[in-house]
XYZ file of C-alpha atoms in Angstrom:
468
model
C 38.195 -2.175 13.478
C 36.674 -5.404 14.753
C 38.555 -8.485 13.564
C 36.386 -10.990 11.720
C 35.810 -14.285 13.461
C 34.447 -16.218 10.497
C 35.932 -17.971 7.494
C 35.672 -16.647 3.937
C 36.346 -18.230 0.549
C 39.949 -16.998 0.388
C 40.721 -18.944 3.571
C 39.854 -22.172 1.759
C 42.540 -21.431 -0.829
C 45.230 -21.321 1.822
C 44.296 -24.066 4.258
C 43.256 -27.652 3.358
C 41.544 -27.994 6.752
C 39.284 -25.052 5.909
C 38.395 -26.692 2.585
C 37.120 -29.697 4.510
C 34.848 -27.438 6.557
C 33.527 -25.787 3.385
C 32.906 -29.227 1.864
C 30.845 -30.131 4.930
C 28.922 -26.863 4.555
C 28.119 -27.658 0.903
C 26.799 -31.063 1.911
C 24.648 -29.574 4.664
C 23.136 -27.008 2.286
C 22.392 -29.665 -0.313
C 20.798 -31.910 2.307
C 18.700 -29.033 3.662
C 20.393 -29.189 7.051
C 22.220 -25.833 7.015
C 20.622 -23.201 9.248
C 21.732 -19.607 8.653
C 22.486 -17.352 11.602
C 24.068 -14.026 12.329
C 27.789 -14.485 12.793
C 28.233 -11.291 14.764
C 24.887 -10.421 16.267
C 22.316 -10.238 13.483
C 24.823 -9.767 10.663
C 26.580 -10.977 8.575
C 24.633 -14.129 7.755
C 26.433 -17.434 7.635
C 26.618 -20.989 8.905
C 28.313 -22.726 11.826
C 29.849 -25.997 10.647
C 32.217 -28.232 12.624
C 32.371 -25.490 15.233
C 33.582 -22.944 12.649
C 31.742 -19.862 11.409
C 31.499 -19.546 7.609
C 30.316 -16.439 5.775
C 27.178 -17.465 3.889
C 28.011 -16.007 0.482
C 31.485 -17.539 0.697
C 29.867 -20.972 0.753
C 28.130 -20.079 -2.528
C 31.384 -18.715 -3.973
C 33.184 -21.925 -2.957
C 30.510 -24.058 -4.642
C 30.793 -22.138 -7.921
C 34.580 -21.968 -8.015
C 35.028 -25.676 -7.457
C 33.114 -26.442 -10.689
C 35.530 -26.514 -13.662
C 34.066 -24.435 -16.478
C 34.589 -27.193 -19.026
C 32.444 -29.484 -16.868
C 30.057 -26.828 -15.539
C 26.649 -28.232 -14.572
C 24.012 -25.504 -14.894
C 21.276 -27.543 -13.266
C 23.386 -28.422 -10.234
C 24.566 -24.804 -9.874
C 21.004 -23.527 -10.162
C 19.735 -26.015 -7.584
C 22.450 -24.956 -5.122
C 21.800 -21.255 -5.779
C 18.094 -21.844 -5.102
C 18.931 -23.465 -1.763
C 21.155 -20.520 -0.876
C 18.460 -18.061 -1.941
C 15.959 -19.825 0.306
C 18.423 -19.767 3.209
C 19.892 -16.271 2.889
C 17.614 -14.301 0.550
C 18.248 -13.034 -2.972
C 19.573 -9.650 -1.870
C 22.294 -11.476 0.085
C 23.578 -13.679 -2.756
C 23.028 -11.643 -5.933
C 26.379 -9.817 -5.790
C 28.300 -13.110 -5.546
C 26.420 -14.539 -8.524
C 26.920 -11.384 -10.593
C 30.638 -11.386 -9.790
C 30.990 -14.986 -10.984
C 29.116 -14.247 -14.235
C 31.219 -11.176 -14.919
C 34.330 -13.273 -14.411
C 33.146 -15.899 -16.913
C 31.366 -13.797 -19.554
C 32.292 -10.143 -19.326
C 35.932 -9.758 -18.326
C 37.418 -12.192 -20.898
C 35.272 -11.108 -23.841
C 34.125 -7.476 -23.469
C 35.402 -3.998 -22.894
C 33.355 -0.995 -21.855
C 33.522 1.689 -24.551
C 31.016 3.877 -22.755
C 31.286 5.424 -19.290
C 30.848 4.099 -15.769
C 27.318 5.506 -15.840
C 26.411 4.469 -19.378
C 28.230 1.254 -20.163
C 28.546 0.072 -23.756
C 29.913 -3.455 -23.891
C 31.779 -4.307 -27.099
C 33.325 -7.666 -27.895
C 37.099 -7.718 -27.745
C 38.755 -8.562 -31.065
C 40.209 -12.044 -31.521
C 38.108 -13.586 -28.755
C 36.406 -16.907 -29.361
C 33.051 -17.258 -27.565
C 32.877 -20.921 -28.544
C 34.972 -21.588 -25.468
C 31.951 -20.762 -23.277
C 29.849 -23.877 -22.566
C 26.111 -23.579 -23.113
C 25.661 -24.501 -19.456
C 27.261 -21.199 -18.433
C 24.806 -19.324 -20.653
C 21.896 -21.185 -19.074
C 23.069 -20.402 -15.556
C 23.713 -16.749 -16.436
C 20.161 -16.418 -17.787
C 18.834 -18.076 -14.626
C 20.549 -15.363 -12.562
C 19.147 -12.636 -14.828
C 15.639 -14.048 -14.390
C 16.110 -14.111 -10.613
C 17.051 -10.421 -10.782
C 13.690 -9.790 -12.446
C 11.748 -12.019 -10.052
C 13.328 -11.267 -6.709
C 15.356 -8.085 -7.073
C 14.208 -4.461 -6.848
C 13.018 -2.783 -10.021
C 16.478 -1.436 -10.909
C 17.812 -5.021 -10.979
C 16.369 -5.199 -14.501
C 19.404 -3.173 -15.633
C 21.747 -5.952 -14.538
C 19.455 -8.636 -15.958
C 19.432 -6.990 -19.379
C 23.210 -6.558 -19.222
C 23.595 -10.308 -18.674
C 21.155 -11.080 -21.501
C 23.195 -8.790 -23.768
C 26.488 -10.556 -22.947
C 24.950 -13.960 -23.611
C 23.436 -12.785 -26.906
C 26.648 -11.173 -28.134
C 28.500 -14.405 -27.339
C 26.283 -16.273 -29.778
C 23.452 -17.788 -27.721
C 19.828 -17.366 -28.771
C 18.597 -18.271 -25.264
C 17.724 -14.670 -24.266
C 15.749 -14.252 -27.503
C 13.841 -17.480 -26.842
C 13.139 -16.471 -23.249
C 11.861 -13.069 -24.314
C 9.597 -14.613 -26.955
C 8.252 -17.608 -25.061
C 9.081 -17.014 -21.396
C 10.856 -19.541 -19.216
C 8.352 -22.314 -19.739
C 7.845 -22.475 -15.963
C 4.404 -20.833 -15.974
C 1.414 -23.165 -16.191
C -0.005 -23.138 -19.710
C -3.310 -21.663 -18.533
C -1.468 -18.678 -17.056
C 1.033 -18.203 -19.858
C -2.002 -17.757 -22.129
C -5.595 -17.480 -20.922
C -8.678 -17.059 -23.051
C -12.358 -16.645 -22.206
C -15.262 -14.975 -24.030
C -14.361 -11.296 -24.270
C -10.948 -11.751 -22.621
C -7.397 -12.587 -23.676
C -4.499 -12.577 -21.208
C -0.854 -13.540 -21.626
C 2.132 -13.481 -19.298
C 5.839 -13.665 -20.108
C 7.910 -14.259 -16.986
C 11.202 -13.555 -18.765
C 10.119 -10.136 -20.024
C 8.004 -9.503 -16.898
C 5.062 -8.432 -19.066
C 1.345 -9.127 -18.592
C -1.000 -8.248 -21.437
C -4.774 -8.203 -20.973
C -7.329 -7.394 -23.676
C -11.049 -7.078 -22.921
C -13.526 -6.741 -25.779
C -16.793 -6.945 -23.826
C -17.692 -4.391 -21.156
C -19.122 -6.869 -18.646
C -18.662 -7.457 -14.935
C -17.957 -11.146 -15.486
C -15.166 -10.416 -17.951
C -13.411 -7.988 -15.589
C -13.856 -10.509 -12.790
C -12.105 -13.188 -14.822
C -9.253 -10.789 -15.603
C -8.802 -9.985 -11.910
C -8.906 -13.647 -10.917
C -6.256 -14.344 -13.557
C -3.964 -11.660 -12.121
C -4.381 -12.926 -8.569
C -3.608 -16.510 -9.592
C -0.561 -15.401 -11.533
C 0.895 -13.418 -8.615
C 0.010 -15.825 -5.816
C 0.735 -19.229 -7.350
C 3.899 -18.536 -9.390
C 7.225 -16.739 -8.967
C 6.302 -14.130 -11.574
C 8.571 -11.034 -11.301
C 7.319 -8.561 -8.700
C 8.162 -5.567 -10.904
C 6.356 -5.951 -14.199
C 4.562 -4.207 -17.018
C 0.776 -4.570 -16.964
C -0.591 -3.624 -20.375
C -4.359 -3.376 -20.871
C -6.752 -2.669 -23.695
C -10.479 -2.324 -23.156
C -13.554 -0.836 -24.786
C -14.267 1.835 -22.130
C -11.885 4.741 -21.612
C -12.611 5.402 -17.934
C -10.076 6.882 -15.524
C -10.044 7.838 -11.855
C -10.883 11.443 -10.850
C -7.329 12.151 -9.692
C -5.441 14.968 -11.394
C -2.051 14.095 -12.801
C -2.406 10.314 -12.997
C -1.111 8.893 -16.280
C -3.893 7.735 -18.582
C -2.400 4.332 -19.200
C -4.032 0.955 -19.679
C -3.236 -0.249 -16.158
C -5.031 2.823 -14.796
C -7.994 2.229 -17.094
C -8.308 -1.424 -16.042
C -8.891 -0.724 -12.361
C -10.991 2.384 -12.915
C -13.337 0.299 -15.079
C -13.352 -2.724 -12.780
C -14.127 -0.607 -9.706
C -17.410 0.462 -11.320
C -18.707 -3.000 -10.360
C -19.058 -3.212 -6.530
C -19.203 -7.009 -6.678
C -15.587 -6.967 -7.946
C -14.154 -4.875 -5.115
C -13.026 -7.937 -3.131
C -11.158 -9.225 -6.196
C -9.518 -5.830 -6.757
C -8.399 -5.833 -3.111
C -7.033 -9.363 -3.488
C -4.982 -8.217 -6.479
C -3.688 -5.172 -4.595
C -2.534 -7.283 -1.652
C -0.834 -9.750 -3.979
C 0.827 -6.980 -5.984
C 2.085 -4.521 -3.355
C 5.831 -4.764 -2.784
C 8.090 -1.934 -1.602
C 10.784 -1.033 -4.157
C 8.846 -2.762 -6.965
C 7.231 -0.905 -9.845
C 5.002 -1.069 -12.883
C 7.652 -1.187 -15.583
C 5.618 0.418 -18.377
C 5.159 3.810 -16.707
C 7.454 6.787 -17.219
C 9.865 7.653 -14.403
C 7.879 10.712 -13.335
C 4.758 8.532 -13.055
C 6.389 5.550 -11.363
C 3.985 3.517 -9.261
C 4.188 0.482 -7.020
C 2.125 -2.448 -8.319
C -1.371 -2.240 -6.880
C -1.443 1.577 -6.872
C -4.379 2.120 -9.214
C -6.329 -0.735 -7.636
C -5.954 0.813 -4.166
C -6.867 4.299 -5.376
C -9.976 2.991 -7.145
C -11.159 1.137 -4.043
C -10.453 4.031 -1.684
C -12.448 6.458 -3.825
C -15.306 3.979 -4.209
C -15.806 2.850 -0.615
C -14.424 3.909 2.775
C -14.500 0.268 3.918
C -11.162 -0.183 2.154
C -9.388 2.296 4.440
C -7.249 -0.385 6.115
C -5.889 -1.581 2.774
C -5.278 2.004 1.683
C -3.320 2.786 4.844
C -1.275 -0.388 4.388
C -0.462 0.790 0.877
C 0.452 4.334 1.966
C 2.846 2.959 4.586
C 4.412 0.431 2.199
C 5.055 2.526 -0.894
C 8.554 3.890 -1.518
C 7.850 7.586 -1.025
C 11.404 8.573 -1.902
C 10.815 7.639 -5.538
C 7.041 7.761 -5.960
C 4.804 10.805 -5.527
C 1.592 9.513 -7.095
C 0.034 8.682 -3.715
C 0.207 12.370 -2.830
C -2.097 13.130 -5.769
C -4.513 10.475 -4.563
C -4.667 11.897 -1.027
C -5.226 15.393 -2.391
C -8.095 14.128 -4.558
C -9.595 12.286 -1.589
C -9.528 15.429 0.573
C -11.162 17.434 -2.205
C -13.927 14.844 -2.497
C -14.576 14.199 1.213
C -13.113 17.073 3.199
C -11.001 16.519 6.313
C -12.795 13.459 7.621
C -11.210 10.934 9.976
C -10.330 8.739 7.009
C -8.936 11.597 4.944
C -6.741 12.745 7.823
C -5.470 9.223 8.449
C -4.464 9.074 4.783
C -2.885 12.518 5.011
C -0.760 11.624 8.039
C 0.334 8.327 6.480
C 1.207 10.116 3.254
C 3.045 12.935 5.026
C 5.149 10.290 6.724
C 5.987 8.624 3.423
C 6.443 11.381 0.857
C 9.144 13.979 0.453
C 6.680 16.849 0.099
C 2.919 17.425 0.007
C 1.581 20.721 -1.405
C -0.322 23.255 0.689
C -3.665 24.462 -0.699
C -5.009 27.838 0.383
C -8.540 26.572 1.001
C -7.378 23.798 3.357
C -7.400 26.073 6.422
C -11.072 26.944 5.849
C -11.879 23.318 5.146
C -10.363 22.381 8.508
C -12.100 25.168 10.504
C -14.858 23.082 12.070
C -15.095 21.088 15.273
C -15.473 17.693 13.628
C -12.364 18.040 11.444
C -10.224 19.489 14.224
C -11.186 16.668 16.586
C -10.459 14.131 13.858
C -7.022 15.655 13.395
C -6.250 15.362 17.099
C -7.440 11.758 17.155
C -5.351 10.968 14.087
C -2.339 12.520 15.795
C -2.786 10.229 18.783
C -3.245 7.125 16.657
C -0.146 7.949 14.612
C 1.992 7.654 17.772
C 1.358 3.902 17.740
C 2.142 3.274 14.060
C 5.418 1.754 12.972
C 7.357 4.552 11.208
C 8.202 4.387 7.529
C 11.732 5.136 6.368
C 11.168 8.713 5.171
C 9.362 9.729 8.365
C 12.100 8.180 10.486
C 14.854 9.957 8.530
C 13.066 13.320 8.612
C 12.486 12.975 12.350
C 16.100 11.985 13.009
C 17.432 15.018 11.136
C 15.086 17.337 13.047
C 15.592 15.637 16.410
C 11.866 14.863 16.662
C 9.741 11.883 17.508
C 8.699 10.194 14.266
C 4.974 10.753 14.718
C 5.504 14.449 15.518
C 7.606 14.981 12.388
C 4.789 13.590 10.231
C 2.204 15.606 12.143
C 4.220 18.801 11.695
C 4.270 18.127 7.951
C 0.475 17.733 8.009
C 0.089 21.095 9.747
C 2.168 22.708 7.028
C 0.013 21.083 4.343
C -3.133 22.508 5.951
C -1.952 25.938 7.116
C 1.129 26.518 4.973
C 4.117 28.498 6.210
C 1.973 30.028 8.956
C 1.992 26.666 10.731
C 5.730 26.926 11.287
C 5.748 30.469 12.687
C 5.257 31.456 16.352
C 3.935 27.974 17.255
C 0.656 28.748 15.479
C -0.270 31.629 17.801
C -1.615 33.807 14.975
C -3.695 30.949 13.640
C -5.041 30.277 17.144
C -5.841 33.958 17.699
C -7.759 34.177 14.412
C -9.852 31.074 15.179
C -13.413 31.302 16.518
C -13.456 31.390 20.310
C -15.200 28.009 20.607
C -12.549 26.281 18.513
C -9.431 27.817 20.066
C -8.832 25.027 22.627
C -8.686 22.538 19.770
C -6.267 24.716 17.796
C -4.096 25.104 20.910
C -3.799 21.331 21.247
C -3.058 20.917 17.549
C -0.172 23.371 17.778
C 1.129 22.032 21.083
C 4.483 20.307 20.833
C 3.104 16.970 22.004
C -0.279 15.330 21.740
C -0.450 14.385 25.424
C -3.144 16.937 26.207
C -5.064 16.516 22.999
C -6.900 13.276 23.508
C -9.218 14.321 26.336
C -10.425 17.492 24.646
C -10.956 15.676 21.369
C -13.516 13.497 23.110
């Protein structure tokens, strides 16, 4: 095991000289002069101060522990945490902050009467929550809000746990946040009204509510502009519920998509070609890997921007670049909705160059795509076969997504070939995996056999010339 060559918080407890170095680090962070770096290659992240390496999160831990609880300053702690978040990133500091909150609020006052997987926190008898300063409650709620804003979707579990502790200890701050938000949103974004449109946003609950009463292009345009402003000019949580009510019950022609308001909104808005640029702007602002629409059931989970991208892709092929960006960004381990979109696109357009690009991107970022019996016949033409070979070549230059890389590693394949092999199985089913496609090649029309041979070759090196 490699011995660490950096200082951690515990070292400051044992050596006064180390405390001086940590004090210098705090001052540098507060002055904006601390520059994070990898302490051992790229990781872990930390700072070099007075010639000494300090683990980054230990500097945060030192800052929190040196504040006596009776004199705790929520605003100062929040300001320092914000500087550390900017330097190291939320996913680097959240565990340290959660540990400190648990030490102050949970351990002294609660016991878990549930299980490790389903915790039920109950106040311990004879404990006096009046000993907790309001400043600690404020800082705890700040951390919970950061979980919602900057953490992955599942961070909402921890945020709600913190809100519950604070509430049970007698503070009404979580209730006020959930009713009114943080107060940080501009008034015109917290509540927006225009003829035919009402929109509200609560950044504590991570909920956006939009109501349209007039079926007009201008009204949908204003709603889209509102969403883009909210997501691009504020730190609104990246996982959120988008609730919509409108007069027209229109949905996209994709089987299996949930008929929810967020789906309805973009299906209706896409009916107006003049709004497509605004829908694309929303999608780009909304798309974040590991983030989700919070008001969809688990089986229908979807990354923000999903319905907007699907609506644009079905309406106009000019949005193919955005669609491919989406298909490569989405967390295919937990979402399968994009597979339904690609299937609907193939049914509507056949195996065109665009459809096959979507199919390859989706096969590289989804655990499984279904085979359809009529796909082989749909592919049996020169144009589609050549498009498939061209798509195979282009895929070799794409950065791999996590699922494709993992699948390829397990099979000992190149990443692009693993995705391409999955595409062949989608089109030809189990027959694609037997005898290197020889039966499929033999059954093909004579004129098309060279193309089939290249498709079932182990590499695409010979495929490009024939495809042209």
